[in-house]
């Protein structure tokens, strides 16, 4: 395995822990958040190495985060969002958002007519990438929780009827 991949995975976990500290999550959840963030980041990085679309790779990484946050939530007695939100934030496409903002600033200024079309194209392209990746991250985290929530709710209701 490539050492740069391992290093990036570790940085995904550290960033996830950093965001969890900002959100003031319980200290007992920090190692789990590190692991979940690293696994989600590793999923995305591995898929990108196999030439998977960036949006699809982000979506699948977010699904891994959503799936892993459920058993960790049960074992640590905390809501799944405590694990999934800090773990998914390092996957937000900051570079594309930065490039989009630079493009908007350029378009607001004086752009030579020959460069206007190219600048507009790059700005819209980066903006759409940001939008679709953010939607895929939100959906990827939410879908596993929504699917398992129904099963858990049915089980809880069934358990209450029996008592």
Coordinates of N, CA and C in Angstrom, one line a residue:
X1 N 0.9 -1.2 0.0 CA 0.0 0.0 0.0 C 0.9 1.2 0.0
X2 N 0.4 2.3 -0.6 CA 1.2 3.5 -0.8 C 1.2 4.3 0.6
X3 N 2.4 4.7 1.0 CA 2.5 5.5 2.2 C 1.7 6.8 2.2
X4 N 1.7 7.4 1.0 CA 0.9 8.7 1.0 C -0.6 8.4 1.2
X5 N -1.1 7.3 0.8 CA -2.5 7.0 1.0 C -2.7 6.8 2.5
X6 N -1.8 6.1 3.2 CA -1.9 5.9 4.6 C -1.9 7.2 5.4
X7 N -1.0 8.1 4.9 CA -0.8 9.4 5.5 C -2.1 10.2 5.4
X8 N -2.7 10.2 4.2 CA -3.9 10.9 3.9 C -5.1 10.4 4.8
X9 N -5.1 9.0 4.9 CA -6.2 8.4 5.8 C -6.0 8.9 7.2
X10 N -4.8 8.9 7.7 CA -4.6 9.4 9.1 C -5.0 10.8 9.2
X11 N -4.7 11.7 8.2 CA -5.1 13.1 8.3 C -6.6 13.2 8.2
X12 N -7.3 12.3 7.5 CA -8.8 12.4 7.5 C -9.3 12.1 8.9
X13 N -8.7 11.1 9.6 CA -9.1 10.8 11.0 C -8.8 12.0 11.9
X14 N -7.6 12.6 11.8 CA -7.2 13.7 12.7 C -8.2 14.9 12.4
X15 N -8.5 15.2 11.2 CA -9.4 16.3 10.9 C -10.8 16.0 11.5
X16 N -11.3 14.8 11.4 CA -12.6 14.4 11.9 C -12.5 14.6 13.5
X17 N -11.5 14.2 14.1 CA -11.4 14.4 15.6 C -11.3 15.9 15.9
X18 N -10.6 16.7 15.0 CA -10.6 18.1 15.3 C -11.9 18.8 15.2
X19 N -12.7 18.4 14.2 CA -14.1 18.9 14.1 C -14.9 18.5 15.2
X20 N -14.7 17.3 15.7 CA -15.5 16.8 16.8 C -15.2 17.5 18.1
X21 N -13.9 17.9 18.3 CA -13.6 18.8 19.4 C -14.2 20.1 19.3
X22 N -14.3 20.7 18.1 CA -15.0 22.0 17.9 C -16.5 21.9 18.3
X23 N -17.1 20.7 18.0 CA -18.5 20.5 18.3 C -18.7 20.0 19.7
X24 N -17.6 19.9 20.5 CA -17.7 19.6 21.9 C -18.4 18.2 22.1
X25 N -18.0 17.2 21.4 CA -18.6 15.9 21.6 C -17.9 15.2 22.8
X26 N -18.6 14.2 23.4 CA -18.0 13.5 24.5 C -16.6 12.9 24.2
X27 N -15.7 13.0 25.1 CA -14.3 12.6 24.9 C -14.3 11.1 24.6
X28 N -15.2 10.3 25.1 CA -15.2 8.9 24.9 C -15.5 8.5 23.4
X29 N -16.0 9.4 22.6 CA -16.3 9.2 21.2 C -15.2 9.5 20.3
X30 N -14.1 10.2 20.8 CA -13.1 10.7 19.9 C -12.3 9.6 19.1
X31 N -11.9 8.5 19.8 CA -11.2 7.4 19.0 C -12.1 6.8 17.9
X32 N -13.4 6.7 18.2 CA -14.4 6.2 17.2 C -14.5 7.1 16.1
X33 N -14.6 8.4 16.3 CA -14.7 9.4 15.3 C -13.5 9.4 14.4
X34 N -12.3 9.2 15.0 CA -11.1 9.1 14.2 C -11.2 8.0 13.3
X35 N -11.6 6.8 13.8 CA -11.7 5.6 12.9 C -12.7 5.8 11.8
X36 N -13.9 6.3 12.2 CA -14.9 6.5 11.2 C -14.5 7.5 10.1
X37 N -13.9 8.6 10.5 CA -13.4 9.6 9.5 C -12.3 9.0 8.6
X38 N -11.4 8.2 9.2 CA -10.3 7.6 8.4 C -10.9 6.6 7.4
X39 N -11.9 5.8 7.9 CA -12.4 4.8 7.0 C -13.2 5.4 5.8
X40 N -14.0 6.4 6.1 CA -14.7 7.1 5.0 C -13.7 7.8 4.1
X41 N -12.7 8.4 4.6 CA -11.7 9.0 3.7 C -10.9 8.0 2.9
X42 N -10.6 6.9 3.5 CA -9.9 5.8 2.8 C -10.8 5.3 1.7
X43 N -12.1 5.1 1.9 CA -13.0 4.6 0.9 C -13.0 5.6 -0.3
X44 N -13.1 6.9 0.0 CA -13.1 7.8 -1.1 C -11.7 7.8 -1.9
X45 N -10.6 7.8 -1.2 CA -9.3 7.8 -1.8 C -9.1 6.6 -2.6
X46 N -9.4 5.4 -2.1 CA -9.3 4.2 -2.9 C -10.1 4.2 -4.2
X47 N -11.3 4.7 -4.1 CA -12.2 4.7 -5.2 C -11.6 5.7 -6.3
X48 N -11.0 6.8 -5.8 CA -10.4 7.8 -6.7 C -9.2 7.2 -7.4
X49 N -8.5 6.3 -6.7 CA -7.3 5.7 -7.3 C -7.7 4.8 -8.5
X50 N -9.0 4.3 -8.4 CA -9.5 3.4 -9.4 C -10.3 4.2 -10.4
X51 N -10.1 5.5 -10.5 CA -10.7 6.4 -11.5 C -12.2 6.5 -11.4
X52 N -12.7 6.4 -10.2 CA -14.2 6.6 -9.9 C -14.4 8.1 -9.9
X53 N -15.6 8.4 -10.3 CA -16.0 9.8 -10.3 C -15.9 10.4 -8.9
X54 N -15.5 11.6 -8.8 CA -15.2 12.3 -7.5 C -16.5 12.3 -6.7
X55 N -17.6 12.6 -7.3 CA -18.9 12.7 -6.6 C -19.4 11.4 -6.1
X56 N -19.3 10.3 -7.0 CA -19.6 9.0 -6.6 C -18.7 8.5 -5.5
X57 N -17.4 8.7 -5.6 CA -16.5 8.3 -4.5 C -16.8 9.0 -3.2
X58 N -17.2 10.3 -3.2 CA -17.6 11.0 -2.0 C -18.9 10.4 -1.4
X59 N -19.8 10.1 -2.3 CA -21.1 9.5 -1.9 C -20.8 8.2 -1.2
X60 N -20.0 7.3 -1.8 CA -19.7 6.0 -1.2 C -18.9 6.1 0.1
X61 N -18.0 7.1 0.2 CA -17.3 7.3 1.4 C -18.3 7.8 2.5
X62 N -19.2 8.6 2.2 CA -20.2 9.1 3.2 C -21.1 7.9 3.6
X63 N -21.5 7.0 2.7 CA -22.3 5.9 3.1 C -21.5 5.0 4.1
X64 N -20.2 4.8 3.9 CA -19.4 4.1 4.8 C -19.4 4.8 6.2
X65 N -19.3 6.1 6.2 CA -19.4 6.9 7.5 C -20.8 6.7 8.1
X66 N -21.8 6.8 7.3 CA -23.2 6.6 7.9 C -23.4 5.2 8.4
X67 N -22.9 4.2 7.7 CA -23.1 2.8 8.2 C -22.3 2.5 9.5
X68 N -21.0 3.1 9.5 CA -20.2 2.8 10.7 C -20.7 3.6 11.9
X69 N -21.3 4.7 11.7 CA -21.7 5.5 12.8 C -22.8 4.9 13.6
X70 N -23.6 4.0 13.0 CA -24.7 3.4 13.7 C -24.2 2.4 14.8
X71 N -23.4 1.4 14.5 CA -22.9 0.5 15.6 C -22.1 1.2 16.6
X72 N -21.3 2.2 16.2 CA -20.5 3.0 17.2 C -21.5 3.8 18.1
X73 N -22.6 4.3 17.6 CA -23.5 5.0 18.4 C -24.2 4.1 19.4
X74 N -24.5 2.9 19.1 CA -25.0 2.0 20.0 C -24.0 1.6 21.1
X75 N -22.8 1.4 20.7 CA -21.8 0.9 21.7 C -21.3 2.1 22.6
X76 N -21.3 3.3 22.1 CA -20.9 4.4 22.9 C -22.0 5.2 23.6
X77 N -23.3 4.8 23.3 CA -24.5 5.4 23.8 C -24.5 6.9 23.5
X78 N -24.4 7.2 22.2 CA -24.5 8.6 21.7 C -25.2 8.5 20.4
X79 N -25.8 9.7 20.0 CA -26.5 9.7 18.7 C -25.6 9.5 17.6
X80 N -26.0 8.8 16.5 CA -25.2 8.6 15.3 C -24.6 9.9 14.7
X81 N -25.3 11.0 14.8 CA -24.8 12.2 14.3 C -23.6 12.7 15.0
X82 N -23.4 12.3 16.2 CA -22.2 12.7 16.9 C -20.9 12.1 16.2
X83 N -21.1 11.0 15.6 CA -20.0 10.3 14.9 C -19.9 10.7 13.4
X84 N -21.1 10.8 12.8 CA -21.1 11.0 11.3 C -20.8 12.4 10.9
X85 N -21.3 13.4 11.5 CA -21.1 14.8 11.1 C -19.6 15.2 11.2
X86 N -18.9 15.0 12.3 CA -17.5 15.4 12.3 C -16.7 14.5 11.3
X87 N -17.1 13.3 11.1 CA -16.3 12.4 10.2 C -16.5 12.8 8.8
X88 N -17.6 13.3 8.4 CA -17.8 13.6 7.0 C -17.3 15.0 6.6
X89 N -17.1 15.9 7.5 CA -16.7 17.3 7.2 C -15.4 17.3 6.5
X90 N -14.4 16.5 6.8 CA -13.1 16.6 6.0 C -13.3 16.2 4.6
X91 N -14.4 15.6 4.2 CA -14.7 15.3 2.8 C -15.3 16.4 2.0
X92 N -15.6 17.5 2.7 CA -16.2 18.7 2.0 C -15.1 19.2 1.0
X93 N -15.6 19.5 -0.3 CA -14.6 19.9 -1.3 C -14.2 21.3 -1.2
X94 N -13.3 21.6 -0.3 CA -12.9 23.0 -0.1 C -12.2 23.6 -1.3
X95 N -11.4 22.9 -2.0 CA -10.6 23.4 -3.1 C -11.6 23.9 -4.3
X96 N -12.6 23.1 -4.6 CA -13.5 23.5 -5.6 C -14.3 24.7 -5.2
X97 N -14.7 24.8 -3.9 CA -15.4 25.9 -3.4 C -14.5 27.2 -3.5
X98 N -13.3 27.1 -3.2 CA -12.3 28.2 -3.3 C -12.2 28.6 -4.7
X99 N -12.0 27.7 -5.6 CA -11.9 28.0 -7.1 C -13.2 28.7 -7.6
X100 N -14.3 28.2 -7.1 CA -15.6 28.8 -7.5 C -15.7 30.3 -7.1
X101 N -15.3 30.5 -5.8 CA -15.3 31.9 -5.3 C -14.3 32.8 -6.0
X102 N -13.1 32.3 -6.3 CA -12.2 33.1 -7.1 C -12.8 33.4 -8.5
X103 N -13.5 32.5 -9.1 CA -14.1 32.7 -10.4 C -15.2 33.8 -10.3
X104 N -16.0 33.7 -9.3 CA -17.0 34.7 -9.1 C -16.4 36.1 -8.9
X105 N -15.3 36.2 -8.2 CA -14.7 37.5 -8.0 C -14.1 38.0 -9.3
X106 N -13.5 37.1 -10.1 CA -13.0 37.5 -11.4 C -14.1 38.0 -12.3
X107 N -15.3 37.2 -12.3 CA -16.4 37.6 -13.1 C -17.0 39.0 -12.7
X108 N -16.9 39.3 -11.4 CA -17.5 40.5 -10.9 C -16.6 41.7 -11.3
X109 N -15.3 41.4 -11.6 CA -14.4 42.5 -12.0 C -14.4 42.6 -13.5
X110 N -13.3 43.1 -14.0 CA -13.1 43.3 -15.4 C -12.4 42.1 -16.0
X111 N -13.2 41.3 -16.7 CA -12.6 40.1 -17.4 C -12.5 40.4 -18.8
X112 N -11.4 40.2 -19.5 CA -11.3 40.4 -20.9 C -12.3 39.5 -21.6
X113 N -12.9 40.0 -22.7 CA -13.9 39.3 -23.4 C -13.5 37.9 -23.8
X114 N -12.2 37.7 -24.2 CA -11.7 36.4 -24.7 C -11.6 35.4 -23.5
X115 N -11.5 35.9 -22.3 CA -11.3 35.0 -21.1 C -12.6 34.8 -20.4
X116 N -13.7 35.6 -20.7 CA -14.9 35.6 -20.0 C -15.6 34.2 -20.0
X117 N -15.7 33.6 -21.2 CA -16.4 32.3 -21.4 C -15.6 31.2 -20.6
X118 N -14.3 31.2 -20.7 CA -13.5 30.2 -20.0 C -13.7 30.4 -18.5
X119 N -13.6 31.6 -18.0 CA -13.8 31.8 -16.6 C -15.2 31.5 -16.1
X120 N -16.2 31.8 -16.9 CA -17.6 31.4 -16.5 C -17.7 29.9 -16.5
X121 N -17.2 29.2 -17.5 CA -17.3 27.8 -17.6 C -16.6 27.1 -16.3
X122 N -15.4 27.6 -16.0 CA -14.7 27.0 -14.8 C -15.4 27.3 -13.5
X123 N -16.0 28.5 -13.4 CA -16.7 28.9 -12.2 C -18.0 28.0 -12.0
X124 N -18.7 27.9 -13.1 CA -19.9 27.1 -13.0 C -19.6 25.6 -12.7
X125 N -18.6 25.1 -13.4 CA -18.1 23.7 -13.2 C -17.7 23.4 -11.8
X126 N -16.9 24.3 -11.2 CA -16.5 24.1 -9.8 C -17.7 24.3 -8.9
X127 N -18.6 25.2 -9.1 CA -19.8 25.3 -8.3 C -20.7 24.1 -8.3
X128 N -20.9 23.5 -9.5 CA -21.7 22.3 -9.6 C -21.0 21.2 -8.9
X129 N -19.7 21.1 -9.0 CA -19.0 20.0 -8.3 C -19.2 20.1 -6.8
X130 N -19.1 21.3 -6.3 CA -19.3 21.6 -4.8 C -20.8 21.2 -4.5
X131 N -21.7 21.6 -5.2 CA -23.1 21.4 -4.9 C -23.4 19.8 -4.9
X132 N -23.0 19.2 -6.0 CA -23.3 17.7 -6.0 C -22.5 16.9 -5.0
X133 N -21.3 17.3 -4.7 CA -20.5 16.6 -3.6 C -21.2 16.8 -2.3
X134 N -21.6 18.0 -2.0 CA -22.3 18.3 -0.7 C -23.6 17.5 -0.6
X135 N -24.4 17.5 -1.7 CA -25.6 16.7 -1.7 C -25.3 15.2 -1.5
X136 N -24.2 14.7 -2.2 CA -23.9 13.3 -2.0 C -23.4 13.0 -0.6
X137 N -22.7 13.9 0.0 CA -22.3 13.7 1.4 C -23.5 13.6 2.4
X138 N -24.4 14.6 2.2 CA -25.6 14.6 3.0 C -26.4 13.3 2.8
X139 N -26.6 13.0 1.6 CA -27.4 11.8 1.3 C -26.7 10.5 1.8
X140 N -25.4 10.4 1.5 CA -24.7 9.3 1.9 C -24.7 9.0 3.4
X141 N -24.6 10.1 4.2 CA -24.7 9.9 5.7 C -26.1 9.6 6.1
X142 N -27.1 10.3 5.5 CA -28.5 10.2 6.0 C -29.1 8.8 5.6
X143 N -28.9 8.3 4.4 CA -29.6 7.1 4.0 C -29.4 5.9 4.9
X144 N -28.2 5.6 5.3 CA -28.1 4.4 6.2 C -28.8 4.6 7.5
X145 N -28.7 5.9 8.0 CA -29.4 6.1 9.3 C -30.9 6.0 9.2
X146 N -31.5 6.5 8.0 CA -32.9 6.4 7.8 C -33.4 5.0 7.7
X147 N -32.6 4.2 6.9 CA -33.0 2.8 6.7 C -32.9 2.0 8.0
X148 N -31.9 2.2 8.8 CA -31.8 1.4 10.0 C -32.7 2.0 11.1
X149 N -33.0 3.2 11.0 CA -33.9 3.9 12.0 C -35.3 3.2 12.0
X150 N -35.8 2.9 10.8 CA -37.1 2.2 10.7 C -37.1 0.9 11.4
X151 N -36.0 0.1 11.2 CA -35.9 -1.2 11.8 C -35.8 -1.0 13.3
X152 N -35.0 -0.1 13.8 CA -34.9 0.1 15.2 C -36.2 0.6 15.8
X153 N -36.9 1.5 15.1 CA -38.2 2.0 15.7 C -39.2 0.9 15.7
X154 N -39.3 0.0 14.7 CA -40.2 -1.1 14.8 C -39.9 -2.1 16.0
X155 N -38.6 -2.3 16.1 CA -38.1 -3.1 17.2 C -38.5 -2.5 18.6
X156 N -38.3 -1.2 18.7 CA -38.6 -0.5 20.0 C -40.1 -0.6 20.2
X157 N -40.9 -0.3 19.2 CA -42.4 -0.3 19.4 C -42.9 -1.8 19.7
X158 N -42.3 -2.8 19.1 CA -42.7 -4.1 19.4 C -42.3 -4.5 20.8
X159 N -41.2 -4.0 21.3 CA -40.7 -4.3 22.6 C -41.7 -3.6 23.6
X160 N -42.2 -2.5 23.3 CA -43.1 -1.8 24.3 C -44.5 -2.5 24.3
X161 N -44.9 -3.1 23.2 CA -46.2 -3.7 23.2 C -46.2 -5.0 24.1
X162 N -45.0 -5.6 24.1 CA -44.9 -6.9 24.8 C -44.9 -6.7 26.3
X163 N -44.6 -5.5 26.8 CA -44.5 -5.3 28.2 C -45.8 -4.9 28.8

